[in-house]
Amino acid sequence: MVSSISFCDSKGKQLLSRKYRDDIPLTAIDNFATLLMKLEEESSVVPPCLTHNGIHYLFIQHNDLYIVALTTSLSTNASQVFTFLHKLVEVMSEYLKDVEEESIRDNFVIIYELLDEMMDYGIPQITETKMLKQYITQKSFKLVKAAKKKRNAARPPQALTNSVSWRPEGIKYKKNEAFLDIVESINMLMTQQGQVLRSEIIGEVKVRSRLSGMPDLKLGINDKGIFSKYLESTSSNSNSNDDNSNEVNSSKSSTPQPSTGQDEGSSRKTSNVELEDLKFHQCVRLSKFENEKIITFIPPDGNFELMSYRLTTPIKPLIWCDVNIHVHSKSRVEIHCRAKAQIKKKSIANNVEILIPVPDDADTPSFRYSHGSIKWVPEKNAILWKIRSFAGGKEYSMAAQLGLPSIDDNEKPKLKRPVQIKFQIPYFTTSGIQVRYLKVNEPKLQYKSYPWVRYITQSGDDYTIRLNG
Amino acid sequence: MPPLDKKIKKFLKDSVRIAPKISSKGELTELRTGLVSPYPQTRKDAIKKTIQQMTVGKDVSSLFPDVLKNIATNDVEQKKLVYLYVMNYAETHPELCILAVNTFVTDSEDPNPLIRCMAVRTMSMIRVDKILDYLETPLRRTLQDDNPYVRKTAVICVAKVFQLDKQLCLNLGVLTDLVSALEDPNPVVVANTIASLTEIYAMDSTVINLNDLIQSHVSKFLLALNECTEWARITILTVLSKYSAKDSIEAQDIIDRVTAHLQHVNPAVVLATVKVIIINLDLTKPQINDPVMKKLSSAMISIMSTPPEIQFIALKNIRIILEKYPELLTKETRIFFVKFNDPLYVKLEKIEILVRLVDASNIKQCTILLNELKEYTREFEPEFVSKAIQALSQLAIKYSKESFCNKVLDILLELLERQDTFKDDCCIAISNLLRHCPTSTQMVTQACGLLNTWVEPELILNRDEAKCNYVWLLGQYPDKFSSLEERILGFVENFRQEDPLTQTAVLATIVRLHTRLPGTILQTILELATKETIVIDIRDMAMMYWRCLSIPGGDELVQQLCNTAPPAIDNILDTFPPEILKKLIQELATISSITFRPQATNAKKYVRPETVVKGKKLDELKNIAKNEIVKNDEVLLDFGDDATEENNKNTTTLDDLDDLFNFGTVLPKESNSGTNLESDFNKLGINGGRQDTNTTSTSTTTQDLMDLF
């Protein structure tokens, strides 16, 4: 279990700490900076868990901060500690907006309060911001001895230790609404020739709940093709991935076929689609889902992520770029890029950004292009091509030329970094997932409610084209 | 209703803030003035400032009496701050703490549960005996509190008190209350109780029988599991993983009850669930296509989309789990392909998993991985590239076909031609490949052809391992190298600076090739190895050779000894010895599962010296405080050294063995070859005076095994 938690600046010097147990000397954290520095000098592999003198330092980085948990026991649950540290940052950012050195220094009172409430004796306790905000508030409260002004005194909400620990009672809205956002992020790794090396869809169902009382919600999704496959026994599925890898391997054509979302979705139901893993917010009754395959829950108030899923079915690139880079050493580098939106004609990809790496020492760029805007981003050693709106089936191209210094250091400039692409496609999910219904039932209030659903597909954090070395 | 002007007056008084003055008397005096100010808001500001000073590490303990004056307040925030201060500095002012006791006790009866909690939580953190004396009533009361929020805090306080003063805790008899709290109707209280009991058990395993308690409450835990916070679930799941099911039916039942938690969004809950299932699988012995295996795979994969630190733990854990259940995840290699923005430590672990995961009977998968690894060798982070090179040779040897090894060799040779930086790694990898396919003349010619172009290999190569492999190649394929004598001479000249592995290799190679080399080299090396090295094993080895060579017919004997064909290696992946693996499985998700060092079963029990500060004079106290810190340091130091040193020793010998023979599975093979060697020796009739040293210590045997090269 955790002995203390410290916030340190970018050099590892302590800003604030909270001690939970007595088994470490106060000076232990001072070693952290030196440890870190020594390690960084030796190699660039810096694992998030360091050990010195029998004390383990588990840390994460956030903005310009290190958040370090110290413990002496090898039997400390490391995954719990890291999850807690991330959660801590998440909660703090809801209180402080930006969690960074400056805001830590300015808000130590509230941070001490949070640390006190979120962890006791090194054991994580309460991390639901919605609940914490009920009794840890920025403003100070006066305690009044008599119970007269009871409402003012900060008290832990009753619900805190109930089985529904994420929702206080007595929430009221004039208009009862629930907003569902289905966001699918596509991660894809392609070769310059258009072969897809890896692709996955990471889906999230985000909910913004503005509902009164204690509503019980039931979510229906076109589960024919999705959930049933996941829940069926594995015998039929076990081969599927092998097949998939074959498919990917054989699709070596340099111009991948355009794919239309809806077709994809419907064909998926018959082909071997598999939702790799479903993850639910803690409000979802897991055993109910396990046994009856129904998603039911009492939502927290406000925004939260209801569920996430992942699909590793092979998909064709939605935005494809044919990039050609010619490096004429000692003089210049030439870049040709042809971008294509391989989505339905009706769909539009918004905010498309294509980041193409250029050599570190390149300069004096010149561009030729028909659409969007291009600029050179020297701090990233890349050029950025932005296209605000990119209709399905369209194809745009650009050419760029940058100068290289004439001094030759014998080595060909290397372009190890991949081309990165970002985009958003509204009203469309790649997997074909659809919400059938969202039933809201509040047994006491029996109000009318309005569910809203939005779909969006976007690039994940790893939608890249690997350039030939 | 007080008259309006009075109200206004009060409001003004409450909100007056005196601007801090620049005083010549220093900061502390200024704070002191603030703390005793008649205006509440000013006092509060001063408290905040005091805490701020404390936060940045300044000693503000001298303000203790003045801060304490502010403890009896109705302002929750201010109360929290004063409590925080008291907790930090109580030890330096034990006499004054008594003044706070009254407030603590009163607060523990406050109608507001938040205050009750705060009071008992703070009291149990203060290491002063006077406070602890007064703790009994509040602690008992809060343990029976109506509000579960208070109870969940109180049960943890028992562990805190136990840590501070075990005897007191036993005298109070609160442990009985704690055990009965396991029956609490509220699941969160149950979870905290079990966490508290686990802590107490870790400190002293004689006071409670944790295992019995777990056994008798399993059904209670399983029920509570579905109804509590995510953190409480982790606690309960961790306890469940300590439970040993009676039979396969019960084990299956537990698995069924927890499986749903594989879909929890909190990755720590998922890992804790994985652990419970893995441990119970021992009894149920499922088939490979059991749905639970499928679910386990997908749960572990799901952690690959969490923050990198958690991925790191998951990857380390997957490595452990894969050794027990190698069939898990085999279809999922692609998930572990490296993303370009992964942190380096994740990238390295992913490669480790990839080579273990790949199905050696699936050519397609192996080829895909081969291409992927080839791609990695073009990256720019040196650690990453050298791991990829290592992985390439591991993959080739795992897949085992000669044509495949040839492909890998081509990649390595191409890499060497392109870049200068990875000669060490490539040299090791190439030697491994050649040891795997000793009969392939084509590969030998290709590899040695390139190695032959290196001028002054003793300077080009840096790592001991790489040099030793290079020298071994010289001895193994002497015809493939030009100017053999010159190359060997280079190593001989550097002999003194070399590390033991290379020294051994140089010695063995020269003895092996002594008929081809001028006699002076042999003479030199034997003298160097007997006189100039500090490693006893090398000296002994040299002595042995020397004797063999000097007896009549010795040449033949040495030839016989040197030309024994080394066994072909068929796996160069490290594995855990079975008993270590067993322990690691028990310790999944913990820090020891990242370091791969299971806790020693008879490790030092958590010992704490008497830490409660008795009411004494101030000077004495200061000394005590100082000594405390020193003592603490020492205890920790000792502990760290013991544990790590021992482990280090083990691992280094293992590593050494590994490097030498490039065996993956060290233990069985070592003993085999060890005995072979002995019998060889016996046959050869040279078990003279040296034999004792040869066979008694493992490390000597290790070195002697080099003779086989």
PDB file of C-alpha atoms in Angstrom, chain B residues 73-239:
ATOM      1  CA  THR B  73     -13.496  26.342  15.112  1.00  0.00           C
ATOM      2  CA  ASN B  74     -16.697  25.839  13.246  1.00  0.00           C
ATOM      3  CA  ASP B  75     -15.058  26.257   9.905  1.00  0.00           C
ATOM      4  CA  VAL B  76     -14.499  22.818   8.379  1.00  0.00           C
ATOM      5  CA  GLU B  77     -11.751  23.912   6.070  1.00  0.00           C
ATOM      6  CA  GLN B  78      -9.852  25.623   8.858  1.00  0.00           C
ATOM      7  CA  LYS B  79     -10.291  22.594  11.060  1.00  0.00           C
ATOM      8  CA  LYS B  80      -8.854  20.369   8.365  1.00  0.00           C
ATOM      9  CA  LEU B  81      -5.829  22.608   8.048  1.00  0.00           C
ATOM     10  CA  VAL B  82      -5.179  22.697  11.766  1.00  0.00           C
ATOM     11  CA  TYR B  83      -5.550  18.917  11.933  1.00  0.00           C
ATOM     12  CA  LEU B  84      -3.074  18.565   9.113  1.00  0.00           C
ATOM     13  CA  TYR B  85      -0.620  20.757  10.974  1.00  0.00           C
ATOM     14  CA  VAL B  86      -1.094  18.907  14.233  1.00  0.00           C
ATOM     15  CA  MET B  87      -0.555  15.592  12.499  1.00  0.00           C
ATOM     16  CA  ASN B  88       2.740  16.801  11.066  1.00  0.00           C
ATOM     17  CA  TYR B  89       4.218  18.349  14.161  1.00  0.00           C
ATOM     18  CA  ALA B  90       2.622  16.548  17.109  1.00  0.00           C
ATOM     19  CA  GLU B  91       5.799  14.639  17.825  1.00  0.00           C
ATOM     20  CA  THR B  92       7.788  17.765  18.408  1.00  0.00           C
ATOM     21  CA  HIS B  93       5.252  19.125  20.913  1.00  0.00           C
ATOM     22  CA  PRO B  94       3.767  16.134  22.721  1.00  0.00           C
ATOM     23  CA  GLU B  95       3.041  18.236  25.808  1.00  0.00           C
ATOM     24  CA  LEU B  96       0.861  20.611  23.906  1.00  0.00           C
ATOM     25  CA  CYS B  97      -0.973  17.865  22.116  1.00  0.00           C
ATOM     26  CA  ILE B  98      -2.903  17.257  25.269  1.00  0.00           C
ATOM     27  CA  LEU B  99      -4.596  20.573  24.615  1.00  0.00           C
ATOM     28  CA  ALA B 100      -5.903  19.249  21.355  1.00  0.00           C
ATOM     29  CA  VAL B 101      -7.178  15.994  22.808  1.00  0.00           C
ATOM     30  CA  ASN B 102     -10.269  17.604  24.171  1.00  0.00           C
ATOM     31  CA  THR B 103     -11.230  18.950  20.785  1.00  0.00           C
ATOM     32  CA  PHE B 104     -10.535  15.615  19.177  1.00  0.00           C
ATOM     33  CA  VAL B 105     -12.782  13.780  21.581  1.00  0.00           C
ATOM     34  CA  THR B 106     -15.551  16.350  21.238  1.00  0.00           C
ATOM     35  CA  ASP B 107     -15.256  16.284  17.473  1.00  0.00           C
ATOM     36  CA  SER B 108     -15.578  12.530  17.437  1.00  0.00           C
ATOM     37  CA  GLU B 109     -19.113  13.045  18.746  1.00  0.00           C
ATOM     38  CA  ASP B 110     -19.991  15.803  16.322  1.00  0.00           C
ATOM     39  CA  PRO B 111     -23.317  15.426  14.536  1.00  0.00           C
ATOM     40  CA  ASN B 112     -21.536  15.834  11.220  1.00  0.00           C
ATOM     41  CA  PRO B 113     -20.048  12.492  10.125  1.00  0.00           C
ATOM     42  CA  LEU B 114     -17.305  14.295   8.240  1.00  0.00           C
ATOM     43  CA  ILE B 115     -16.005  15.806  11.482  1.00  0.00           C
ATOM     44  CA  ARG B 116     -16.329  12.525  13.375  1.00  0.00           C
ATOM     45  CA  CYS B 117     -14.253  10.866  10.719  1.00  0.00           C
ATOM     46  CA  MET B 118     -11.646  13.557  10.624  1.00  0.00           C
ATOM     47  CA  ALA B 119     -11.205  13.463  14.369  1.00  0.00           C
ATOM     48  CA  VAL B 120     -10.670   9.740  14.666  1.00  0.00           C
ATOM     49  CA  ARG B 121      -8.567   9.592  11.508  1.00  0.00           C
ATOM     50  CA  THR B 122      -6.230  12.286  12.737  1.00  0.00           C
ATOM     51  CA  MET B 123      -6.004  10.954  16.281  1.00  0.00           C
ATOM     52  CA  SER B 124      -4.903   7.553  15.100  1.00  0.00           C
ATOM     53  CA  MET B 125      -2.124   9.111  13.040  1.00  0.00           C
ATOM     54  CA  ILE B 126      -0.502  10.958  15.934  1.00  0.00           C
ATOM     55  CA  ARG B 127       2.416   9.152  17.445  1.00  0.00           C
ATOM     56  CA  VAL B 128       2.049  10.496  20.948  1.00  0.00           C
ATOM     57  CA  ASP B 129       1.065   8.221  23.795  1.00  0.00           C
ATOM     58  CA  LYS B 130      -1.151  10.772  25.544  1.00  0.00           C
ATOM     59  CA  ILE B 131      -3.328  11.010  22.474  1.00  0.00           C
ATOM     60  CA  LEU B 132      -3.460   7.260  22.051  1.00  0.00           C
ATOM     61  CA  ASP B 133      -4.593   6.948  25.668  1.00  0.00           C
ATOM     62  CA  TYR B 134      -7.655   8.974  24.840  1.00  0.00           C
ATOM     63  CA  LEU B 135      -8.328   7.177  21.606  1.00  0.00           C
ATOM     64  CA  GLU B 136     -10.180   4.245  23.102  1.00  0.00           C
ATOM     65  CA  THR B 137     -13.610   5.817  23.476  1.00  0.00           C
ATOM     66  CA  PRO B 138     -13.733   7.628  20.136  1.00  0.00           C
ATOM     67  CA  LEU B 139     -12.443   4.584  18.278  1.00  0.00           C
ATOM     68  CA  ARG B 140     -14.943   2.227  19.866  1.00  0.00           C
ATOM     69  CA  ARG B 141     -17.748   4.655  19.273  1.00  0.00           C
ATOM     70  CA  THR B 142     -16.914   5.243  15.627  1.00  0.00           C
ATOM     71  CA  LEU B 143     -16.526   1.518  14.988  1.00  0.00           C
ATOM     72  CA  GLN B 144     -20.178   1.198  15.954  1.00  0.00           C
ATOM     73  CA  ASP B 145     -21.282   4.410  14.271  1.00  0.00           C
ATOM     74  CA  ASP B 146     -24.599   4.498  12.459  1.00  0.00           C
ATOM     75  CA  ASN B 147     -23.030   6.040   9.409  1.00  0.00           C
ATOM     76  CA  PRO B 148     -21.146   3.606   7.153  1.00  0.00           C
ATOM     77  CA  TYR B 149     -18.885   6.449   6.019  1.00  0.00           C
ATOM     78  CA  VAL B 150     -17.606   6.741   9.576  1.00  0.00           C
ATOM     79  CA  ARG B 151     -17.336   2.995  10.069  1.00  0.00           C
ATOM     80  CA  LYS B 152     -15.292   2.556   6.921  1.00  0.00           C
ATOM     81  CA  THR B 153     -12.795   5.076   8.275  1.00  0.00           C
ATOM     82  CA  ALA B 154     -12.769   3.622  11.780  1.00  0.00           C
ATOM     83  CA  VAL B 155     -11.876   0.103  10.648  1.00  0.00           C
ATOM     84  CA  ILE B 156      -8.769   1.446   8.946  1.00  0.00           C
ATOM     85  CA  CYS B 157      -7.873   3.345  12.097  1.00  0.00           C
ATOM     86  CA  VAL B 158      -7.494   0.028  13.883  1.00  0.00           C
ATOM     87  CA  ALA B 159      -4.625  -0.888  11.557  1.00  0.00           C
ATOM     88  CA  LYS B 160      -3.043   2.505  12.141  1.00  0.00           C
ATOM     89  CA  VAL B 161      -3.202   2.100  15.903  1.00  0.00           C
ATOM     90  CA  PHE B 162      -1.826  -1.393  15.585  1.00  0.00           C
ATOM     91  CA  GLN B 163       1.152  -0.029  13.709  1.00  0.00           C
ATOM     92  CA  LEU B 164       1.752   2.658  16.309  1.00  0.00           C
ATOM     93  CA  ASP B 165       1.218   0.599  19.402  1.00  0.00           C
ATOM     94  CA  LYS B 166       0.496  -3.063  19.002  1.00  0.00           C
ATOM     95  CA  GLN B 167       0.172  -3.733  22.726  1.00  0.00           C
ATOM     96  CA  LEU B 168      -2.342  -0.971  23.217  1.00  0.00           C
ATOM     97  CA  CYS B 169      -4.344  -2.260  20.321  1.00  0.00           C
ATOM     98  CA  LEU B 170      -4.406  -5.751  21.820  1.00  0.00           C
ATOM     99  CA  ASN B 171      -5.292  -4.403  25.257  1.00  0.00           C
ATOM    100  CA  LEU B 172      -8.190  -2.434  23.870  1.00  0.00           C
ATOM    101  CA  GLY B 173      -9.437  -5.571  22.175  1.00  0.00           C
ATOM    102  CA  VAL B 174     -10.478  -3.661  19.065  1.00  0.00           C
ATOM    103  CA  LEU B 175      -9.260  -6.491  16.876  1.00  0.00           C
ATOM    104  CA  THR B 176     -12.361  -8.435  17.860  1.00  0.00           C
ATOM    105  CA  ASP B 177     -14.486  -5.493  16.773  1.00  0.00           C
ATOM    106  CA  LEU B 178     -12.574  -5.422  13.535  1.00  0.00           C
ATOM    107  CA  VAL B 179     -13.187  -9.091  12.837  1.00  0.00           C
ATOM    108  CA  SER B 180     -16.868  -8.687  13.524  1.00  0.00           C
ATOM    109  CA  ALA B 181     -16.936  -5.742  11.107  1.00  0.00           C
ATOM    110  CA  LEU B 182     -16.557  -8.352   8.381  1.00  0.00           C
ATOM    111  CA  GLU B 183     -20.254  -8.982   8.947  1.00  0.00           C
ATOM    112  CA  ASP B 184     -21.121  -5.350   8.306  1.00  0.00           C
ATOM    113  CA  PRO B 185     -24.073  -4.910   5.959  1.00  0.00           C
ATOM    114  CA  ASN B 186     -22.226  -2.270   3.962  1.00  0.00           C
ATOM    115  CA  PRO B 187     -19.867  -3.680   1.299  1.00  0.00           C
ATOM    116  CA  VAL B 188     -17.466  -0.739   1.428  1.00  0.00           C
ATOM    117  CA  VAL B 189     -16.999  -1.243   5.156  1.00  0.00           C
ATOM    118  CA  VAL B 190     -16.363  -4.929   4.550  1.00  0.00           C
ATOM    119  CA  ALA B 191     -13.741  -4.102   1.943  1.00  0.00           C
ATOM    120  CA  ASN B 192     -11.921  -1.649   4.175  1.00  0.00           C
ATOM    121  CA  THR B 193     -12.072  -4.111   7.048  1.00  0.00           C
ATOM    122  CA  ILE B 194     -10.401  -6.786   5.020  1.00  0.00           C
ATOM    123  CA  ALA B 195      -7.786  -4.301   3.836  1.00  0.00           C
ATOM    124  CA  SER B 196      -7.133  -3.355   7.432  1.00  0.00           C
ATOM    125  CA  LEU B 197      -6.889  -6.998   8.515  1.00  0.00           C
ATOM    126  CA  THR B 198      -4.469  -7.714   5.676  1.00  0.00           C
ATOM    127  CA  GLU B 199      -2.248  -4.881   6.872  1.00  0.00           C
ATOM    128  CA  ILE B 200      -2.286  -6.108  10.440  1.00  0.00           C
ATOM    129  CA  TYR B 201      -1.519  -9.611   9.289  1.00  0.00           C
ATOM    130  CA  ALA B 202       1.458  -8.308   7.323  1.00  0.00           C
ATOM    131  CA  MET B 203       2.794  -6.646  10.459  1.00  0.00           C
ATOM    132  CA  ASP B 204       2.248  -9.569  12.779  1.00  0.00           C
ATOM    133  CA  SER B 205       0.812 -12.829  11.539  1.00  0.00           C
ATOM    134  CA  THR B 206       0.256 -14.215  15.030  1.00  0.00           C
ATOM    135  CA  VAL B 207      -2.517 -11.924  16.234  1.00  0.00           C
ATOM    136  CA  ILE B 208      -5.141 -12.922  13.714  1.00  0.00           C
ATOM    137  CA  ASN B 209      -5.703 -15.901  11.521  1.00  0.00           C
ATOM    138  CA  LEU B 210      -6.296 -14.186   8.233  1.00  0.00           C
ATOM    139  CA  ASN B 211      -6.527 -17.320   6.146  1.00  0.00           C
ATOM    140  CA  ASP B 212      -9.291 -18.770   8.280  1.00  0.00           C
ATOM    141  CA  LEU B 213     -11.177 -15.512   8.127  1.00  0.00           C
ATOM    142  CA  ILE B 214     -10.919 -15.474   4.354  1.00  0.00           C
ATOM    143  CA  GLN B 215     -12.026 -19.083   4.091  1.00  0.00           C
ATOM    144  CA  SER B 216     -15.073 -18.498   6.218  1.00  0.00           C
ATOM    145  CA  HIS B 217     -16.159 -15.298   4.484  1.00  0.00           C
ATOM    146  CA  VAL B 218     -15.751 -16.114   0.824  1.00  0.00           C
ATOM    147  CA  SER B 219     -19.454 -16.072   0.054  1.00  0.00           C
ATOM    148  CA  LYS B 220     -19.766 -12.750   1.846  1.00  0.00           C
ATOM    149  CA  PHE B 221     -16.984 -11.308  -0.308  1.00  0.00           C
ATOM    150  CA  LEU B 222     -18.495 -12.603  -3.504  1.00  0.00           C
ATOM    151  CA  LEU B 223     -21.775 -10.944  -2.599  1.00  0.00           C
ATOM    152  CA  ALA B 224     -20.189  -7.635  -1.663  1.00  0.00           C
ATOM    153  CA  LEU B 225     -18.205  -7.593  -4.891  1.00  0.00           C
ATOM    154  CA  ASN B 226     -21.063  -6.434  -7.071  1.00  0.00           C
ATOM    155  CA  GLU B 227     -22.086  -3.602  -4.830  1.00  0.00           C
ATOM    156  CA  CYS B 228     -19.120  -1.488  -3.969  1.00  0.00           C
ATOM    157  CA  THR B 229     -16.739   1.102  -5.347  1.00  0.00           C
ATOM    158  CA  GLU B 230     -14.065   0.148  -7.819  1.00  0.00           C
ATOM    159  CA  TRP B 231     -11.315   0.341  -5.198  1.00  0.00           C
ATOM    160  CA  ALA B 232     -13.223  -1.817  -2.768  1.00  0.00           C
ATOM    161  CA  ARG B 233     -13.632  -4.334  -5.567  1.00  0.00           C
ATOM    162  CA  ILE B 234      -9.877  -4.476  -6.013  1.00  0.00           C
ATOM    163  CA  THR B 235      -9.423  -5.145  -2.314  1.00  0.00           C
ATOM    164  CA  ILE B 236     -11.997  -7.898  -2.338  1.00  0.00           C
ATOM    165  CA  LEU B 237     -10.644  -9.485  -5.508  1.00  0.00           C
ATOM    166  CA  THR B 238      -7.145  -9.423  -4.049  1.00  0.00           C
ATOM    167  CA  VAL B 239      -8.384 -11.263  -1.001  1.00  0.00           C
TER     168      VAL B 239
END
